[in-house]
PDB file of C-alpha atoms in Angstrom:
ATOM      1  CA  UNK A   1      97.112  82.814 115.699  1.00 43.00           C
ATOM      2  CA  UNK A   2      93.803  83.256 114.742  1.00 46.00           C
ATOM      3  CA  UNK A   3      93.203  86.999 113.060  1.00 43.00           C
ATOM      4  CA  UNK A   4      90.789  89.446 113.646  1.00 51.00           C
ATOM      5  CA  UNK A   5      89.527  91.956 111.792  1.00 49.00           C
ATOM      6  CA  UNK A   6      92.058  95.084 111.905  1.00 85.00           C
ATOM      7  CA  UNK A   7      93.561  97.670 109.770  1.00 90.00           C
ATOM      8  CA  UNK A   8      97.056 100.261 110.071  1.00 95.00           C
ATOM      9  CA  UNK A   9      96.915 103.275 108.364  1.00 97.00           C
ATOM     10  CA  UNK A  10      99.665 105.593 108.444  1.00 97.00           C
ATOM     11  CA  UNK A  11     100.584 108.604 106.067  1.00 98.00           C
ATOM     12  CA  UNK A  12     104.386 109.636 106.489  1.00 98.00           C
ATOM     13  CA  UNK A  13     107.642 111.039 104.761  1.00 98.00           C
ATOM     14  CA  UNK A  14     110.139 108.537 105.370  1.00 98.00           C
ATOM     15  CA  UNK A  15     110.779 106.529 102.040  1.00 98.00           C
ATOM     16  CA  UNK A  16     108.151 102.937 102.047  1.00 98.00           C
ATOM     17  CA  UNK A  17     109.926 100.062 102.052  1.00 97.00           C
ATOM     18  CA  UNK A  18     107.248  97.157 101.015  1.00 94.00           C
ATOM     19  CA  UNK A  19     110.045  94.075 102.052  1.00 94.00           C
ATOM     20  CA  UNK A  20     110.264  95.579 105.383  1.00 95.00           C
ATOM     21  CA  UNK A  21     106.309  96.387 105.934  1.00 95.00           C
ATOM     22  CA  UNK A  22     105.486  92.806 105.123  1.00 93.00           C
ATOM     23  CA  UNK A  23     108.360  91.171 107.317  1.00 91.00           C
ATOM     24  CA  UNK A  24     106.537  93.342 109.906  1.00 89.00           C
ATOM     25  CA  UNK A  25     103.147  92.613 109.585  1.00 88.00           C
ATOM     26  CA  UNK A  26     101.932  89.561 111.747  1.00 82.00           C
ATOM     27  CA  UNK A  27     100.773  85.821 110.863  1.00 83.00           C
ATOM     28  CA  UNK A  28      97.582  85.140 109.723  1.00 86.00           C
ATOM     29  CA  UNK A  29      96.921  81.787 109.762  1.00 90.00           C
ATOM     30  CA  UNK A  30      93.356  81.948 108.634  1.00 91.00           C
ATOM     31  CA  UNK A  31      94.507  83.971 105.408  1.00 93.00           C
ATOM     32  CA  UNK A  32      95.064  82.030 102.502  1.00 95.00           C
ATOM     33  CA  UNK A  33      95.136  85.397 100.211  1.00 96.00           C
ATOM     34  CA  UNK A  34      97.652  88.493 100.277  1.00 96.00           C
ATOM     35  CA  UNK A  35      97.245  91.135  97.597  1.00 97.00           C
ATOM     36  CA  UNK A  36      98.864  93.613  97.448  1.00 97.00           C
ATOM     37  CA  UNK A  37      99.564  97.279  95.481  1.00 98.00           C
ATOM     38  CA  UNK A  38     102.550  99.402  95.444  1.00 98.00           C
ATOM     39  CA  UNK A  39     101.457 103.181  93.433  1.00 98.00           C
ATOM     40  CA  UNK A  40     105.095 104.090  91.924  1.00 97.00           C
ATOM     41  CA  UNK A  41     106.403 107.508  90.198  1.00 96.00           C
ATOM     42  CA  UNK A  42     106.289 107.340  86.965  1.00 94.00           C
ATOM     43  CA  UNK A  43     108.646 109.633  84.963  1.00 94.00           C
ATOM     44  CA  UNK A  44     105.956 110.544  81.925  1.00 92.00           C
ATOM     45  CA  UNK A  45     102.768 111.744  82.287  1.00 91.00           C
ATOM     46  CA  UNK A  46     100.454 113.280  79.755  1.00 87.00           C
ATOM     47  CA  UNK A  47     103.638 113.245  76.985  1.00 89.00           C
ATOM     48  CA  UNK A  48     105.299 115.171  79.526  1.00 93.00           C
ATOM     49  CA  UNK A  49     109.221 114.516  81.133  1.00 95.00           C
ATOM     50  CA  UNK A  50     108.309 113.906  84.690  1.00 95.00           C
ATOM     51  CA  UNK A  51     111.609 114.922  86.588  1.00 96.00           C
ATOM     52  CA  UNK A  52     109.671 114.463  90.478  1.00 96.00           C
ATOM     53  CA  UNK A  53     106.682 114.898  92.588  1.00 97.00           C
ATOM     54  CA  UNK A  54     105.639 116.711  95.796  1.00 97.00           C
ATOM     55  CA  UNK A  55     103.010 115.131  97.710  1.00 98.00           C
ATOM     56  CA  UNK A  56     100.835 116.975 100.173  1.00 98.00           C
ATOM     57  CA  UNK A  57      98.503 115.749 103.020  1.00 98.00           C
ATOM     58  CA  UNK A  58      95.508 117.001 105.141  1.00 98.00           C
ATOM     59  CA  UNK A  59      96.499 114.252 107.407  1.00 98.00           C
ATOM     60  CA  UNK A  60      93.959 114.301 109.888  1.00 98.00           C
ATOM     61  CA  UNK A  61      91.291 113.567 107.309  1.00 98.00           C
ATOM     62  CA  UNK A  62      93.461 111.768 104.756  1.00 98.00           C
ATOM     63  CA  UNK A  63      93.854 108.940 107.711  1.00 98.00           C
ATOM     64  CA  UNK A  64      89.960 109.197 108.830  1.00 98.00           C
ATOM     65  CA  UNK A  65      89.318 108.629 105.147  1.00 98.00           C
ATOM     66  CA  UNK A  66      91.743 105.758 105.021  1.00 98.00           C
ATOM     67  CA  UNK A  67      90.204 103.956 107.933  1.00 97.00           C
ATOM     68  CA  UNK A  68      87.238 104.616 106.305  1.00 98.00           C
ATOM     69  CA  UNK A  69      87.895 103.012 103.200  1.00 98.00           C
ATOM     70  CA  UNK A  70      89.116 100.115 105.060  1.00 97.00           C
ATOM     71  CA  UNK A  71      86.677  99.601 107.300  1.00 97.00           C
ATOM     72  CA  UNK A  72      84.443  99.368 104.089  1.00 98.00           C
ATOM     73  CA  UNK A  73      86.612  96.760 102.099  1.00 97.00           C
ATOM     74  CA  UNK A  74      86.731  95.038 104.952  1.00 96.00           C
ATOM     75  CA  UNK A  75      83.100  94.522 105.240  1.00 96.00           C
ATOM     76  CA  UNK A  76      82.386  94.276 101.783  1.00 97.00           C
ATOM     77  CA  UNK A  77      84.581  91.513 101.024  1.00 97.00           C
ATOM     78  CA  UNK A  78      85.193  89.795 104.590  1.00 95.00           C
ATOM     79  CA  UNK A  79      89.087  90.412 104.846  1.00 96.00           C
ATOM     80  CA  UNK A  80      90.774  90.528 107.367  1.00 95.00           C
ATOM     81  CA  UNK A  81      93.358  92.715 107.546  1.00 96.00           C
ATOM     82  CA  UNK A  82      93.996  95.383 105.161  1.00 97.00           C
ATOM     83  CA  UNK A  83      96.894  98.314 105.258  1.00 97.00           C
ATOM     84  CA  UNK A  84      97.566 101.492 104.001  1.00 98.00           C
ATOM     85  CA  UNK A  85     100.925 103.927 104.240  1.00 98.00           C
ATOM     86  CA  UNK A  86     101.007 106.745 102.492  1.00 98.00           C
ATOM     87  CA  UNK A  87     103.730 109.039 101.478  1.00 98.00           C
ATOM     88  CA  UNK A  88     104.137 112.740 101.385  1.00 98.00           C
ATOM     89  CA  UNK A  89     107.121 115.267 100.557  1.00 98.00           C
ATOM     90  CA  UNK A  90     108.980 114.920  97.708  1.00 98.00           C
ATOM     91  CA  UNK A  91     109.474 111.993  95.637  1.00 98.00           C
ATOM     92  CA  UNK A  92     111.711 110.328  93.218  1.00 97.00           C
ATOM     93  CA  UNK A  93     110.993 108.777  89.987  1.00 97.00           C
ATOM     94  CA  UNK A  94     110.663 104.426  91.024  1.00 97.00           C
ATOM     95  CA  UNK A  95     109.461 105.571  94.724  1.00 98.00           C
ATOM     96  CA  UNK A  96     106.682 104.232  96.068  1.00 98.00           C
ATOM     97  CA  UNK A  97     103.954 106.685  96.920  1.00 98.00           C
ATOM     98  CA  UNK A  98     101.418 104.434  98.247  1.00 98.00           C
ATOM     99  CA  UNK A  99     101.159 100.854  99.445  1.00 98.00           C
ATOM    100  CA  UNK A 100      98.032  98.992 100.111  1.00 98.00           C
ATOM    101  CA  UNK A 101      97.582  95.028 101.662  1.00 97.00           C
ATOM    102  CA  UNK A 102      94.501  93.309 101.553  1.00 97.00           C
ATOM    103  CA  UNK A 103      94.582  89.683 103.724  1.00 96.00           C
ATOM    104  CA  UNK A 104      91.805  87.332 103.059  1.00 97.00           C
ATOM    105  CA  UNK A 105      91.076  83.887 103.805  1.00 96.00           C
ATOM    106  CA  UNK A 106      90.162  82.904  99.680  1.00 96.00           C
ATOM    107  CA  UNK A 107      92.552  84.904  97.119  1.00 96.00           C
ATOM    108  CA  UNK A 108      89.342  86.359  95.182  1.00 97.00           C
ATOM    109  CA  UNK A 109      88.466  89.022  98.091  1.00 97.00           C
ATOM    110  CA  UNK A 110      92.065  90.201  98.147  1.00 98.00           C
ATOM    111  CA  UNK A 111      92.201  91.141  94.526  1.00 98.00           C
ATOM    112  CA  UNK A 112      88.904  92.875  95.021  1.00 98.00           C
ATOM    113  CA  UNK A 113      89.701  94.655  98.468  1.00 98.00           C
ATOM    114  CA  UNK A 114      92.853  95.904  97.162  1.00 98.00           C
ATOM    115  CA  UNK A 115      91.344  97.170  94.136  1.00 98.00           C
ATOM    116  CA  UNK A 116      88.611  98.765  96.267  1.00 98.00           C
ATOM    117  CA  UNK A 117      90.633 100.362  98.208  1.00 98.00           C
ATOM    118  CA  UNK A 118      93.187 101.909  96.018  1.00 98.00           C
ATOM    119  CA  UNK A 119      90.391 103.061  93.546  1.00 98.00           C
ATOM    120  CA  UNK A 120      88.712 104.668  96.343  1.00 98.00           C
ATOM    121  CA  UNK A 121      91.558 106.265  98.013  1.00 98.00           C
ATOM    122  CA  UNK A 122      92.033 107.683  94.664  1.00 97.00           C
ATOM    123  CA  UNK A 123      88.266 109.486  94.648  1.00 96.00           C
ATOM    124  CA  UNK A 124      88.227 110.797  97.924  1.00 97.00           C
ATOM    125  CA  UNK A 125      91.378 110.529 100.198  1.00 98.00           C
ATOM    126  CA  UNK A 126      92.672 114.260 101.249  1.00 98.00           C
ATOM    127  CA  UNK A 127      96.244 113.990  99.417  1.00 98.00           C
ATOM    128  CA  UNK A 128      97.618 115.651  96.483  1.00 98.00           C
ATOM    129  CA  UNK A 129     100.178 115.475  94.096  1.00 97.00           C
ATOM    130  CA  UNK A 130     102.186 118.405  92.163  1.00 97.00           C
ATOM    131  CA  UNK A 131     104.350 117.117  89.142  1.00 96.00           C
ATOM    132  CA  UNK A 132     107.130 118.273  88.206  1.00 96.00           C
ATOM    133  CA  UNK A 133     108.502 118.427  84.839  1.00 96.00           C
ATOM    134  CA  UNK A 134     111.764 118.814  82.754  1.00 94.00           C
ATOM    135  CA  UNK A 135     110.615 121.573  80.949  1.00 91.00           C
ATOM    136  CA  UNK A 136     107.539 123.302  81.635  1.00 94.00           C
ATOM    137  CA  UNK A 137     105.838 124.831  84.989  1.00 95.00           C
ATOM    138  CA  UNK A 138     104.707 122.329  87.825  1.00 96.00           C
ATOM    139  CA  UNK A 139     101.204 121.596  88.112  1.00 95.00           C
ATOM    140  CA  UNK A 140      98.878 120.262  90.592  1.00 96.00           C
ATOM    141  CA  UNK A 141      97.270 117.214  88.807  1.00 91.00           C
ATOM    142  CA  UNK A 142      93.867 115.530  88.533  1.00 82.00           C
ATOM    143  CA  UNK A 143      92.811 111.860  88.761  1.00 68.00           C
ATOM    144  CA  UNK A 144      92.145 110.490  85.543  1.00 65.00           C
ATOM    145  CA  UNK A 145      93.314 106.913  84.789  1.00 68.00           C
ATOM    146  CA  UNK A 146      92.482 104.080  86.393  1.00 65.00           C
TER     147      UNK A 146
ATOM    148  CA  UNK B   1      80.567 136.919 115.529  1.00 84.00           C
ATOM    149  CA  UNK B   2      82.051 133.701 114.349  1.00 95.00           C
ATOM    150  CA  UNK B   3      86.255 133.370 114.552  1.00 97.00           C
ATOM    151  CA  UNK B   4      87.225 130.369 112.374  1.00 98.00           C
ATOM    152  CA  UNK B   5      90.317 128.588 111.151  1.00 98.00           C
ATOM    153  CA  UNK B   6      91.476 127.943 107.699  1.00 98.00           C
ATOM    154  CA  UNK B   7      94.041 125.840 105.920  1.00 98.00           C
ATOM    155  CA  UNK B   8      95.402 126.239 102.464  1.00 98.00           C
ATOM    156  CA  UNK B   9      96.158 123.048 100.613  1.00 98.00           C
ATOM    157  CA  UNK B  10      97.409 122.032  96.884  1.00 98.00           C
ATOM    158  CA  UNK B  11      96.061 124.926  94.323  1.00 97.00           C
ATOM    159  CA  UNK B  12      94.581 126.682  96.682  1.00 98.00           C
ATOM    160  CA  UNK B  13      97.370 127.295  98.986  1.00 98.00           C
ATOM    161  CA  UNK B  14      99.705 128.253  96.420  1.00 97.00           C
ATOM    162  CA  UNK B  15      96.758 131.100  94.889  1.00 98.00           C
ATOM    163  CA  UNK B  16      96.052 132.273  98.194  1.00 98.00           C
ATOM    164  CA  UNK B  17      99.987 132.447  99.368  1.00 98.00           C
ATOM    165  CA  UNK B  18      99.508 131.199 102.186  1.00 98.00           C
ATOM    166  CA  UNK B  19      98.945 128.089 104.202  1.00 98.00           C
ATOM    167  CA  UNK B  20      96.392 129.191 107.000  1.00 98.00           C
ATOM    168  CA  UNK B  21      94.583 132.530 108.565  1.00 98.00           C
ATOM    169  CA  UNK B  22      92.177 133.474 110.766  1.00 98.00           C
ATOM    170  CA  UNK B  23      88.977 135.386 109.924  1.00 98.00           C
ATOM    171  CA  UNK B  24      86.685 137.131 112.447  1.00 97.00           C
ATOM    172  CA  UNK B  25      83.139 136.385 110.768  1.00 97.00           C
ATOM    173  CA  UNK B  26      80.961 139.283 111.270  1.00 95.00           C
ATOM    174  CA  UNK B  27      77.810 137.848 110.228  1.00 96.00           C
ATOM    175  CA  UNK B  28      76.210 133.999 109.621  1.00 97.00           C
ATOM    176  CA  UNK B  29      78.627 132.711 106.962  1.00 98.00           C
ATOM    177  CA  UNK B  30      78.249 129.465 105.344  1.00 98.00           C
ATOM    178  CA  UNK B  31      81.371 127.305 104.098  1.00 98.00           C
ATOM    179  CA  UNK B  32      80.073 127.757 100.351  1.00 98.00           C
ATOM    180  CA  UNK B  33      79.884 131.725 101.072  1.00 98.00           C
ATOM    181  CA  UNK B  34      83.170 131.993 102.882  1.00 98.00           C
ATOM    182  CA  UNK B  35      84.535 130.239  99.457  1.00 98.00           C
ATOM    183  CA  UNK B  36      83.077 133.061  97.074  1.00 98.00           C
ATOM    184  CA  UNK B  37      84.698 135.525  99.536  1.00 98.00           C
ATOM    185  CA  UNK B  38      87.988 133.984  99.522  1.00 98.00           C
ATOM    186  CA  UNK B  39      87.978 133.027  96.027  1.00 98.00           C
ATOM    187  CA  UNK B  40      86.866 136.749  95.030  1.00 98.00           C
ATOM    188  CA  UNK B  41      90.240 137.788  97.520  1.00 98.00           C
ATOM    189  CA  UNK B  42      92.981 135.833  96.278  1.00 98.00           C
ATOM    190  CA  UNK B  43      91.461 134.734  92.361  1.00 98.00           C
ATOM    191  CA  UNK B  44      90.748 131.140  93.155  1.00 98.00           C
ATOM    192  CA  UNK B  45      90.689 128.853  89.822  1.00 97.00           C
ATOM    193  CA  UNK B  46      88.887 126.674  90.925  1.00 97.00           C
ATOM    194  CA  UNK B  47      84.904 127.208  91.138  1.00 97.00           C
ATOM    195  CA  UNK B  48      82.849 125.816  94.232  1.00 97.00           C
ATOM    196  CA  UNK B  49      80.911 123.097  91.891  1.00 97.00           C
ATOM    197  CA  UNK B  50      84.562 121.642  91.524  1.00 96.00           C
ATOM    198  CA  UNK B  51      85.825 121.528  95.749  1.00 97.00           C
ATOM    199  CA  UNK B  52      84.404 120.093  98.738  1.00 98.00           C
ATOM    200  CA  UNK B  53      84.978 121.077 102.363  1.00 98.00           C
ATOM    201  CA  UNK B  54      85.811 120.110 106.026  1.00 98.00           C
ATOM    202  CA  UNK B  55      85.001 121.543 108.965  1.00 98.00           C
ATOM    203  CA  UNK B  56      86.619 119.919 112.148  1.00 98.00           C
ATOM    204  CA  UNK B  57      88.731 117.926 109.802  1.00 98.00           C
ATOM    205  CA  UNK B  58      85.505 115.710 108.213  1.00 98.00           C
ATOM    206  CA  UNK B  59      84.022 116.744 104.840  1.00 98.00           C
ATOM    207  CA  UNK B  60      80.857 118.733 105.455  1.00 98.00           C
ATOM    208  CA  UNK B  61      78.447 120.669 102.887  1.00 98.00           C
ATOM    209  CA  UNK B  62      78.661 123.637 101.611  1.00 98.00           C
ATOM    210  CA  UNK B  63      75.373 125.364 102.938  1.00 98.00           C
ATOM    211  CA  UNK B  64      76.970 123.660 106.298  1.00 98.00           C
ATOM    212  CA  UNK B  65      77.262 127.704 108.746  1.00 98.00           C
ATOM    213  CA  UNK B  66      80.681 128.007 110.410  1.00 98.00           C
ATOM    214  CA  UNK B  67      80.304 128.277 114.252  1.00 97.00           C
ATOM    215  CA  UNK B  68      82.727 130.429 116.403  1.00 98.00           C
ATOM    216  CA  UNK B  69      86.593 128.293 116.636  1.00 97.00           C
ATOM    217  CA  UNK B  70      85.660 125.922 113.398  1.00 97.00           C
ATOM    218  CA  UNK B  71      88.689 124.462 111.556  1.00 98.00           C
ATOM    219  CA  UNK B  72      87.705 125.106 107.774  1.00 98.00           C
ATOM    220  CA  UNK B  73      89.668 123.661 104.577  1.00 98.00           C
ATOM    221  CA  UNK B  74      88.595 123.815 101.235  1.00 98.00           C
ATOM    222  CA  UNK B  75      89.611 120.711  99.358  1.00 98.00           C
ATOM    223  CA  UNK B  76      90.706 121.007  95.634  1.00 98.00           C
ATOM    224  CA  UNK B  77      90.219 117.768  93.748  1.00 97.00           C
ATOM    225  CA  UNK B  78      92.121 114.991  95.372  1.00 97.00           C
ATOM    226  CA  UNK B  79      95.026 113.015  93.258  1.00 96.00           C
ATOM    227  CA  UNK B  80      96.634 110.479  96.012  1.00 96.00           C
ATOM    228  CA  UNK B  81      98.010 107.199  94.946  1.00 95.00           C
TER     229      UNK B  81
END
């Protein structure tokens, strides 16, 4: 099939499966490039015992955002097909919280999508995270690695 | 009169208590006001110079004045991924 440009966004609580999300996604035959990035929970942060998270959502501008951001990468770097899911609630150590696909016809503007869009999400994308930790008070944290 | 929305998310749902409320706006308010207010009410940490808002669920400014059945949320700084 021949692929046009398109994006799915989707921000939910059911646990992302990655194996399952790319079994799903359709052919591109024009796409010689799939990169992608899977955010996971980490169980240290900051020297700290990271026992879970809680994610939080303002959903209906979290997803504007998203399409946003991938309406962006798409155009800067001519791919074709990008994705985003998202989740919220509460969250394991190993789960993955986010998982981003960029499709792209050489492999150079997938790496660069993908990076684009998971840096960016990280800047301005509605969504929050509260750690939790073995032995000190939870704490709503800020952005500060890349 | 202005009646508006607001939603409570991350920090600033936990200080306030609360996840939404409605206030009846008795005179022109803008979004950066209506934060002072709120942040004088409930002992916000963090200062305006440090949030952004939305009104109708896309960011906005902060001298931005809330009309009569606006949807307002004050966003703390964001940490997805």
């Amino acid at each position: 099939m021949t692929a046009v440009n398109t994006s799915e966004v989707l921000i939910t609580r059911n646990p992302i499966v990655s194996s399952q999300i790319r079994q799903s996604l359709a052919q591109l035959d024009d796409c010689g490039g799939l990169c992608s990035f899977e955010g996971l929970i980490r169980n240290h942060n900051h020297g700290k015992n990271v026992t879970f998270l809680e994610y939080e959502a303002y959903t209906e501008l979290a997803e504007f955002e998203l399409h946003q951001i991938c309406s962006e990468a798409r155009e800067k770097f001519a791919l074709k097909f990008t994705l985003v899911h998202h989740r919220i609630g509460e969250l394991a150590i190993g789960d993955v919280a986010v998982l981003i696909y960029a499709l792209s016809v050489h492999r150079d503007a997938a790496f660069l999508g993908c990076r684009y869009i998971i840096d960016t999400l990280k800047t301005r994308v509605p969504i929050w995270k509260k750690e939790h930790y073995e032995d000190s008070a939870p704490v709503w944290t800020k952005c500060t690695h890349s | 009169m202005a009646q508006i929305h607001i939603q409570y998310f991350a920090q600033l749902k936990d200080q306030a208590n609360k996840l939404e409320e409605v206030l009846d706006l008795k005179t022109k308010t803008t979004a950066g006001e209506l934060y002072e207010t709120l942040s004088a009410q409930y002992g916000f940490s963090l200062k305006q110079n440090e949030i952004r808002v939305a009104i109708n669920d896309r960011f906005s400014k902060m001298d931005d004045v809330l009309l009569d059945d606006s949807k307002v949320v004050f966003i703390p700084p964001v940490s997805g991924g």
